[in-house]
CSV table of C-alpha atoms and ligand atoms in Angstrom, one decimal:
chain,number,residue,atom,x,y,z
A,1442,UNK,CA,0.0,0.0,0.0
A,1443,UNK,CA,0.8,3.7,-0.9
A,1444,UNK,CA,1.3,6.3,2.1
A,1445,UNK,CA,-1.9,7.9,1.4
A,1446,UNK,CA,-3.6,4.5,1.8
A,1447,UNK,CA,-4.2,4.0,-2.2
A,1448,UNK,CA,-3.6,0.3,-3.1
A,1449,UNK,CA,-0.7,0.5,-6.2
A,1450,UNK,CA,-1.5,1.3,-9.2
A,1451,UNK,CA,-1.9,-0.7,-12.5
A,1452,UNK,CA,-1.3,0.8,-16.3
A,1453,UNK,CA,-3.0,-1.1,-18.9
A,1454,UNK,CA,-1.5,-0.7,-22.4
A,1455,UNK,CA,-3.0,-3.4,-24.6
A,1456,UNK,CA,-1.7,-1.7,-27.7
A,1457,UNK,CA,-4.2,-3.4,-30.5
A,1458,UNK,CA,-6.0,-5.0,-28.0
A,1459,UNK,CA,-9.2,-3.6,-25.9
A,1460,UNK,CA,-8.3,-2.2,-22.5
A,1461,UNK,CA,-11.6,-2.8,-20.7
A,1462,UNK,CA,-11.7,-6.6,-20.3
A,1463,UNK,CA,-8.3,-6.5,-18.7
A,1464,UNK,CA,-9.2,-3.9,-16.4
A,1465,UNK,CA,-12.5,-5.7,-15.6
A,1466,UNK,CA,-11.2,-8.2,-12.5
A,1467,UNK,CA,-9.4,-5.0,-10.7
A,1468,UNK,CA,-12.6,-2.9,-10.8
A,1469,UNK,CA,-15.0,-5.5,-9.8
A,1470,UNK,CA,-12.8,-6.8,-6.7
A,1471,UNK,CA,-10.5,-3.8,-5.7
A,1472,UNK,CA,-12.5,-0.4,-7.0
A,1473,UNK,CA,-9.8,1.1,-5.1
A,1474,UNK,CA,-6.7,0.4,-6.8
A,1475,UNK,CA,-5.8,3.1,-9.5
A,1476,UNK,CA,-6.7,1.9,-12.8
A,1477,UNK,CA,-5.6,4.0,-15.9
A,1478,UNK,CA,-5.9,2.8,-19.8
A,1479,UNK,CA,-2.4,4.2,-22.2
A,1480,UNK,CA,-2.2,6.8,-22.9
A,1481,UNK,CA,-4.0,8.3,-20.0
A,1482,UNK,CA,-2.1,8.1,-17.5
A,1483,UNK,CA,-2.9,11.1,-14.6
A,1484,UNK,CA,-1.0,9.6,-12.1
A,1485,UNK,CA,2.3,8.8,-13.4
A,1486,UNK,CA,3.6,8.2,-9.6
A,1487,UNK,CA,0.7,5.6,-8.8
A,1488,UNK,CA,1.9,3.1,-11.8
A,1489,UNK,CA,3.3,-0.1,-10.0
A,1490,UNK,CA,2.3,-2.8,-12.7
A,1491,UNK,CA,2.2,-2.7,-16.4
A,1492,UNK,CA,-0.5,-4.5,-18.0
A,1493,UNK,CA,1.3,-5.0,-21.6
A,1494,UNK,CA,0.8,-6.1,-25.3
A,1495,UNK,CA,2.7,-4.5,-28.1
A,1496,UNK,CA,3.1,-1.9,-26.0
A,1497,UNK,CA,4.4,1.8,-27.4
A,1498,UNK,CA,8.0,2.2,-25.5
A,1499,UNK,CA,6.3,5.8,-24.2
A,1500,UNK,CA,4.2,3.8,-22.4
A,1501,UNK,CA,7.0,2.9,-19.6
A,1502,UNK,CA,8.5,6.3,-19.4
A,1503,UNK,CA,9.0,8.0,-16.4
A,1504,UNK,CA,6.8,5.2,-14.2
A,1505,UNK,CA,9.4,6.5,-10.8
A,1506,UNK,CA,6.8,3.9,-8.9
A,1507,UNK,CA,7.0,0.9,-11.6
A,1508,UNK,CA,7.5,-2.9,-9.5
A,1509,UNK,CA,6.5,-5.6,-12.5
A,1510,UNK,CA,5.6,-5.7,-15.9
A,1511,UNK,CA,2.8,-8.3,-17.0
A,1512,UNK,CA,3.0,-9.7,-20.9
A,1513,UNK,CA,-0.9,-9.9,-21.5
A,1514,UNK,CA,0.5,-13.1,-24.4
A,1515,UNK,CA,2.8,-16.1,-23.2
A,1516,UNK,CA,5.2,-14.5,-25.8
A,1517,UNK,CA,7.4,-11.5,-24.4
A,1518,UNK,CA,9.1,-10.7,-27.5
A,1519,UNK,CA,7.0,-7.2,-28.0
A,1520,UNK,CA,8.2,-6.0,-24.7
A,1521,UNK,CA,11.8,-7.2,-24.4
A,1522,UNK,CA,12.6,-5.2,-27.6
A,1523,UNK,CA,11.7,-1.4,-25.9
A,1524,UNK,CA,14.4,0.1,-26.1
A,1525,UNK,CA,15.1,1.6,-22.4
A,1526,UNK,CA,12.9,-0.5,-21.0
A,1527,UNK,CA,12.7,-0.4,-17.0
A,1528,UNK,CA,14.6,-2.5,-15.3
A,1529,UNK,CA,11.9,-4.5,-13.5
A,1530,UNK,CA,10.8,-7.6,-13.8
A,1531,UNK,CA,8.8,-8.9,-17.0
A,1532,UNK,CA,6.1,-12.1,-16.8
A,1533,UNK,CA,4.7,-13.8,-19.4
A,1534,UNK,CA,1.6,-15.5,-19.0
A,1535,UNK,CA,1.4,-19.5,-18.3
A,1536,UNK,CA,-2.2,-21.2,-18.1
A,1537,UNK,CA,-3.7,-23.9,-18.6
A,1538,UNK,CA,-6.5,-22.2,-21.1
A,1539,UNK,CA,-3.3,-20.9,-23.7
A,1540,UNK,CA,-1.9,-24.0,-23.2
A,1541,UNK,CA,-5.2,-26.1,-24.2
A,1542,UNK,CA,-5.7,-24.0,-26.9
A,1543,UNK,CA,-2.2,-24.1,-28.4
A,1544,UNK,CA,-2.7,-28.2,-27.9
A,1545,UNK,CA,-6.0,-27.6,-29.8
A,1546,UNK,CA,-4.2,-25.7,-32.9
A,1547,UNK,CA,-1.6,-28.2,-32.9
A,1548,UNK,CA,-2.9,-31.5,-32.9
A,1549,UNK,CA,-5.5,-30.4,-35.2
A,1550,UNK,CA,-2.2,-29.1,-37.9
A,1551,UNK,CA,-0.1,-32.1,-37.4
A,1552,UNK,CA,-3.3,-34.4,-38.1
A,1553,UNK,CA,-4.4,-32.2,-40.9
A,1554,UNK,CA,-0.6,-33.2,-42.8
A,1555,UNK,CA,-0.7,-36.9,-41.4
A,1556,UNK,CA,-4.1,-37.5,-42.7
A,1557,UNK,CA,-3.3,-35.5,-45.7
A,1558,UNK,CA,-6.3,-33.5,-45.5
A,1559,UNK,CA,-4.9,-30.9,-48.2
A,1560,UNK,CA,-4.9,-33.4,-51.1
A,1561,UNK,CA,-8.4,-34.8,-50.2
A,1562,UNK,CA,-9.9,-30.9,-50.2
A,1563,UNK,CA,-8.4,-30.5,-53.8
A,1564,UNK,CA,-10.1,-33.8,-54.6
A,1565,UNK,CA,-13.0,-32.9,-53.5
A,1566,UNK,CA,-13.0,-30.2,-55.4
A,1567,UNK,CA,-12.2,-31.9,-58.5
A,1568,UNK,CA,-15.1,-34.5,-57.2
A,1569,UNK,CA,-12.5,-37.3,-57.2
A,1570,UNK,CA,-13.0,-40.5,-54.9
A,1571,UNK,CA,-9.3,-41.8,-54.4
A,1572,UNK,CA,-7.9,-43.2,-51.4
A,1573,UNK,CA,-4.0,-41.6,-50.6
A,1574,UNK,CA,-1.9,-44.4,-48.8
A,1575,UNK,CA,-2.2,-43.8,-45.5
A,1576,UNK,CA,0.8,-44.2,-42.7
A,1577,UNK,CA,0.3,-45.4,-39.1
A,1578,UNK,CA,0.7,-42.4,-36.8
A,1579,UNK,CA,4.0,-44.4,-35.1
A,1580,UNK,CA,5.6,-44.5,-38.6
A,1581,UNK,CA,5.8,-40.6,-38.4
A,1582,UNK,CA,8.4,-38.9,-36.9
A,1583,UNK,CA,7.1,-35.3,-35.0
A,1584,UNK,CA,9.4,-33.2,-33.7
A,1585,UNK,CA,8.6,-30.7,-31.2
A,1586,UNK,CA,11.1,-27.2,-31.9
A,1587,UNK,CA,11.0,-25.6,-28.1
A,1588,UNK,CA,10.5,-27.5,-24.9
A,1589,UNK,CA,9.1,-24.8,-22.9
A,1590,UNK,CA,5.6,-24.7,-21.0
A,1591,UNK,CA,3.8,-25.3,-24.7
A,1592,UNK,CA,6.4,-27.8,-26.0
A,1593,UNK,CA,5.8,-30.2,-23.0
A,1594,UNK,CA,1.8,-29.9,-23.2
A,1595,UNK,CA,2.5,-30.5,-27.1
A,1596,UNK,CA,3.7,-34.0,-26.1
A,1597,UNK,CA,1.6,-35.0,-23.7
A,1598,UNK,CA,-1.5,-34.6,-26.6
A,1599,UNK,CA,0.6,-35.9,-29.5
A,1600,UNK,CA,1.4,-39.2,-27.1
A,1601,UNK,CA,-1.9,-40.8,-27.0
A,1602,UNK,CA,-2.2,-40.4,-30.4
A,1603,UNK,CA,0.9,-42.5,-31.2
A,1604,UNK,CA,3.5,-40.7,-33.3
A,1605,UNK,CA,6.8,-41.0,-32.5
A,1606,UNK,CA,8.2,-38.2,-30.8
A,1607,UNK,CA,11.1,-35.9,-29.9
A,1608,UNK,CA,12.0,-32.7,-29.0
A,1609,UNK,CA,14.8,-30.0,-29.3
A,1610,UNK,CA,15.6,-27.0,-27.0
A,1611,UNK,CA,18.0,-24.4,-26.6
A,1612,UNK,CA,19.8,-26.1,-23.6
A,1613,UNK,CA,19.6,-30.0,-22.1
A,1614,UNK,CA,16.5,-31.0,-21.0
A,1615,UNK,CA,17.3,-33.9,-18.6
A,1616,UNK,CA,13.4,-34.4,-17.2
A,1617,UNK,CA,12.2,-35.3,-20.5
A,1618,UNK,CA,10.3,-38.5,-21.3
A,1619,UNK,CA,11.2,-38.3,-24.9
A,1620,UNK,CA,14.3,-38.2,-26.7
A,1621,UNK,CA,15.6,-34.7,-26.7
A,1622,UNK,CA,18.3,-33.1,-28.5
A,1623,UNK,CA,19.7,-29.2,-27.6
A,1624,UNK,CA,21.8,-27.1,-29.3
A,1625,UNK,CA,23.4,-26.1,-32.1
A,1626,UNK,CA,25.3,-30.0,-32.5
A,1627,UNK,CA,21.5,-31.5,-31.7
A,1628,UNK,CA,19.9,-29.5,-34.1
A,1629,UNK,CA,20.9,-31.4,-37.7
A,1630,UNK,CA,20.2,-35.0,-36.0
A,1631,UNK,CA,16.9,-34.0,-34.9
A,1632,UNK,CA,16.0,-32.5,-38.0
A,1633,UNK,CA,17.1,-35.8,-39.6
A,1634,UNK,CA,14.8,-37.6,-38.0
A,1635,UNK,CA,11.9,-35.3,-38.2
A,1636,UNK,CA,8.7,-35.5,-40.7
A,1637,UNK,CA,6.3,-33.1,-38.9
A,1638,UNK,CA,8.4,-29.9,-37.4
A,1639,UNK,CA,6.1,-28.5,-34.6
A,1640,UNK,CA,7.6,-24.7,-33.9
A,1641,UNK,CA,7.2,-23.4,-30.8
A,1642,UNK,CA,9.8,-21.5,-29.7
A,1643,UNK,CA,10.2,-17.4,-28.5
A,1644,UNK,CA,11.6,-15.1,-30.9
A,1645,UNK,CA,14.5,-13.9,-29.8
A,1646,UNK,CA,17.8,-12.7,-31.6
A,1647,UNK,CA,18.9,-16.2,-31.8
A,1648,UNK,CA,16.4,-17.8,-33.1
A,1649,UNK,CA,15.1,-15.0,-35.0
A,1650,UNK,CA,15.6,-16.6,-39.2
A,1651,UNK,CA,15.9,-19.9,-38.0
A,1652,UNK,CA,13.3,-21.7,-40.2
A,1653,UNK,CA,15.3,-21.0,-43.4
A,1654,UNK,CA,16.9,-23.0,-46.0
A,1655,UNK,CA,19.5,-24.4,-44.6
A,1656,UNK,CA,16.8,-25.7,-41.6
A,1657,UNK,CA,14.2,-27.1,-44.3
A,1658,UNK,CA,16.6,-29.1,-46.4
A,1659,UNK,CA,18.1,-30.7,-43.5
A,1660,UNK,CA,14.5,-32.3,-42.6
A,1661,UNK,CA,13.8,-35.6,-43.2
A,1662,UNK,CA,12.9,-37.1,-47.1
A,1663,UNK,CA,12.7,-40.4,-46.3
A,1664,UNK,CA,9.8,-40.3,-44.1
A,1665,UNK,CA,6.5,-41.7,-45.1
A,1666,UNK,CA,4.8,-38.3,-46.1
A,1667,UNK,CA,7.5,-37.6,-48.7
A,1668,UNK,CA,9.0,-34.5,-47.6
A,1669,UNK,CA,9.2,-32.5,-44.4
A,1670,UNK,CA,5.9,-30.7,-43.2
A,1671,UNK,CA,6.6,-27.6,-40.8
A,1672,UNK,CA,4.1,-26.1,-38.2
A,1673,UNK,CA,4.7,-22.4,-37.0
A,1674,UNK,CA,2.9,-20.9,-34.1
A,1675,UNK,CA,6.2,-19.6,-32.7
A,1676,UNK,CA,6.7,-16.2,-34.0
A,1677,UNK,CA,6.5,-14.8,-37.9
A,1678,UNK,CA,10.1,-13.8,-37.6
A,1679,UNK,CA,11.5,-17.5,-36.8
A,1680,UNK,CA,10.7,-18.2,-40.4
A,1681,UNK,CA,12.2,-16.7,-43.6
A,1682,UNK,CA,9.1,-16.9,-46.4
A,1683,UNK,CA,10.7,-16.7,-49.8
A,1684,UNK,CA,12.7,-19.6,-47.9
A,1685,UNK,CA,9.3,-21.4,-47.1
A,1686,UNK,CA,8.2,-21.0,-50.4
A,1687,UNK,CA,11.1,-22.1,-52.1
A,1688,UNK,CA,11.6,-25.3,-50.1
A,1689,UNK,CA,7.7,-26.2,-50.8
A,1690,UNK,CA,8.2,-25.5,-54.6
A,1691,UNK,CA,11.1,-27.4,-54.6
A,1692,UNK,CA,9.3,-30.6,-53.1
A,1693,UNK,CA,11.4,-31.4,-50.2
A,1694,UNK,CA,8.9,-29.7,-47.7
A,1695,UNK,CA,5.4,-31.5,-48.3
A,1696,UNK,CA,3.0,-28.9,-46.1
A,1697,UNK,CA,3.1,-26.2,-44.0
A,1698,UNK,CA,0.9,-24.6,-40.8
A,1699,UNK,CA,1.2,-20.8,-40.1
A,1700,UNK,CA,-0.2,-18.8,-37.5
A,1701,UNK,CA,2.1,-16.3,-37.4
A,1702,UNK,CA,4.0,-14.1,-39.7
A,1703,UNK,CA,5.9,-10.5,-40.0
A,1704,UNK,CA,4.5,-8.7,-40.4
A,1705,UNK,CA,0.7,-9.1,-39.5
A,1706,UNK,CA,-1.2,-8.8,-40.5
A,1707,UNK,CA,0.3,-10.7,-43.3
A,1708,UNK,CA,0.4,-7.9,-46.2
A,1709,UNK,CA,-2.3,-9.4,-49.2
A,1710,UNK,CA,0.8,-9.4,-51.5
A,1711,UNK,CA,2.4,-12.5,-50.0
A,1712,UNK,CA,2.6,-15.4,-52.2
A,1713,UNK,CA,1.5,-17.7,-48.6
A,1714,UNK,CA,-2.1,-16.8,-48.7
A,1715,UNK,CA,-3.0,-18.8,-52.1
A,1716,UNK,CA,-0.1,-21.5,-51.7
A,1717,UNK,CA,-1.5,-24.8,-52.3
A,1718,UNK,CA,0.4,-26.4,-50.1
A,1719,UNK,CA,0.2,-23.9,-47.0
A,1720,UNK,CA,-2.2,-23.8,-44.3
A,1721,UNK,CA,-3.0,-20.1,-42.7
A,1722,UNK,CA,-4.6,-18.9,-39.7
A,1723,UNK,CA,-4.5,-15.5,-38.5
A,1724,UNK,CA,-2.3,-15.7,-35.0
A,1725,UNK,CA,-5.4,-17.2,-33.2
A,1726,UNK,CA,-3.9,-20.6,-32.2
A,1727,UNK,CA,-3.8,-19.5,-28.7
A,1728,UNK,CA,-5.6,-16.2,-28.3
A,1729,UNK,CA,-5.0,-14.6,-24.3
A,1730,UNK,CA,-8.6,-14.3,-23.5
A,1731,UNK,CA,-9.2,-11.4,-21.7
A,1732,UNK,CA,-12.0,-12.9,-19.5
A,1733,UNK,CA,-10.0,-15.9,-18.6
A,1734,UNK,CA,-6.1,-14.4,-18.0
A,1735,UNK,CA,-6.6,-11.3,-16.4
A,1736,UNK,CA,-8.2,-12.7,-13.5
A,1737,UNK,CA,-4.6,-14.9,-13.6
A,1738,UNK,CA,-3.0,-11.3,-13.4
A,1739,UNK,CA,-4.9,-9.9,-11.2
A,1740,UNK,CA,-4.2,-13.3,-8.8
A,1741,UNK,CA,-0.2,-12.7,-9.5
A,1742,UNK,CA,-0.4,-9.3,-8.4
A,1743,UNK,CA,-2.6,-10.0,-5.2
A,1744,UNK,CA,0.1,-12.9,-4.5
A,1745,UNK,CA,3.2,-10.8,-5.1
A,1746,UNK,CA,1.4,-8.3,-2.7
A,1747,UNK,CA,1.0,-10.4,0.0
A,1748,UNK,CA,4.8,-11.7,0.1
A,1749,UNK,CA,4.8,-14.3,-2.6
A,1750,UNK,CA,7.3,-14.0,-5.4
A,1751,UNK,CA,6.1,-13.6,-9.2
A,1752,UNK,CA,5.9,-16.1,-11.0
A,1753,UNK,CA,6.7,-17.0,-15.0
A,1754,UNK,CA,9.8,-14.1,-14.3
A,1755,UNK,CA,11.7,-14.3,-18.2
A,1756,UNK,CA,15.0,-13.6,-18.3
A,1757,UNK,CA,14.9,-10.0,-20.2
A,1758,UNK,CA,18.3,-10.6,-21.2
A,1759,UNK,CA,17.6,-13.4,-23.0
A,1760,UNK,CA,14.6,-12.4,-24.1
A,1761,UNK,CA,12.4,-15.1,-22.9
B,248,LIG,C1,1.1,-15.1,-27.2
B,248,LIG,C2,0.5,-15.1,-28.5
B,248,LIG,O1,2.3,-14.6,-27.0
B,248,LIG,O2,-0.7,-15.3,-28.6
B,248,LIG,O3,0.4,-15.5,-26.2
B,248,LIG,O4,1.2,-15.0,-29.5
């Protein structure tokens, strides 16, 4: 609490987003606590928590009060990149709901390339009844790019289902159940022995590029689907699209899932949107919804308030 007996305050700056539904929790339980919407901002002083997507960089200026900022995504990559950003601690979100949905987006991409559901739509089309040879699910290699909060809940959907399975990350993962590979030395081995590449990693400047070329010819050929098959719902900037486009013209990448691009929206120029071989949806394969994760913020900040320490902390530095 504040000298004058005001709880701290809370920014929200939801840049494309609506501002109301994330303020909704704070004014129906604490009607007290300063609440102001970017860019009104009366109270400079009273600011202790940022509520932030794609948030303009004037929005964290002179905040003297500023304790924590709050990613409203589970991505932090639009506020690691302000430049002077304050040095306080950034969270992104982790929840079950982003993490269902995300499982929801996936398994319905990975079973839309195994079951070859693009070739039967341009049958249909055509009115042609033909059956495409069909593998078993265990005869297809997925591999899981990012072994983070989403990469784990990845697995435990794709299990059941029976594909054979493995991960890489940036670092060792020794608590996996799967095979795992990390690093730059893992990363040609596991591409080897990958059919369905499952994206899911942060952008950062590492990993910023990395689905080019030299990534999609070193996927596997010899896999039962013919060619490699990538699924992005990373970031737009992990992939490199005249890359993409090339390395499905050229045969040796079978399919591809995109939620995401750079920039987005996805300019009506790009040669993705009628690609016969690419699926698109417009960055909604795990939406934050407002109704559902700011009442997890609001809970974080109540916790952190009464002694607890925040949770889902990134590491600004490395930019997740
Ligand atoms: C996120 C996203 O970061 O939806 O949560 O991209």
């Amino acid at each position: 609490m504040t000298g004058s007996n005001k709880l701290p305050g809370v920014l929200i700056a939801s840049g494309p987003w609506q501002a109301e539904p994330w303020a909704d929790p704070f004014r129906r339980h604490q009607p007290q606590r300063p609440l102001m919407i970017w860019p009104d901002v009366p109270d400079p002083g009273a600011v202790h928590y940022v509520l932030a997507w794609k948030p303009p960089s004037e929005a964290f200026r002179d905040l003297p009060n500023l304790r924590a900022i709050f990613s409203l995504g589970a991505g932090v990559d639009h506020i690691v990149h302000v430049p002077d950003l304050p040095k306080v601690p950034v969270t992104r979100l982790v929840d079950g709901d982003l993490a269902q949905r995300m499982n929801e987006w996936v398994v319905l991409q990975v079973l839309l390339h195994h079951r070859q559901h693009l070739a039967y739509a341009r049958q249909q089309a055509a009115s042609l009844w033909r059956e495409i040879a069909q593998p078993a699910a265990p005869e297809v290699r997925v591999g899981i790019m990012g072994y983070g909060e989403l990469g784990r809940a990845a697995v435990s959907v794709l299990r059941p289902l029976g594909f054979n399975l493995a991960a890489w990350s940036r670092t060792p993962k020794d608590d996996a159940d799967i095979q795992t590979y990390s690093g730059q030395d893992g990363l040609t081995p596991f591409l080897a022995r990958t059919d369905i590449l499952v994206v899911l990693l942060p952008l950062t400047d590492e990993t910023r590029g990395i689905l080019n070329r030299s990534l999609f010819e070193r996927l596997a050929r010899n896999g039962p689907l013919g060619g490699g098959v990538v699924i992005n719902a990373g970031r737009g900037g992990l992939q490199v699209e005249a890359d993409l486009i090339q390395a499905l013209d050229a045969g040796y990448l079978v399919g591809a899932s995109l939620d995401v691009f750079e920039p987005e929206p996805l300019p009506s120029s790009s040669p993705l949107w009628l690609h016969p071989k690419v699926v698109m949806t417009p960055h909604v394969a795990a939406t934050s919804e407002a109704d559902i994760q700011a009442d997890v913020i609001f809970r974080a900040i109540r916790d952190f308030e009464a002694g607890q320490p925040l949770r889902n902390v990134v590491d600004v530095s490395r930019q997740y």
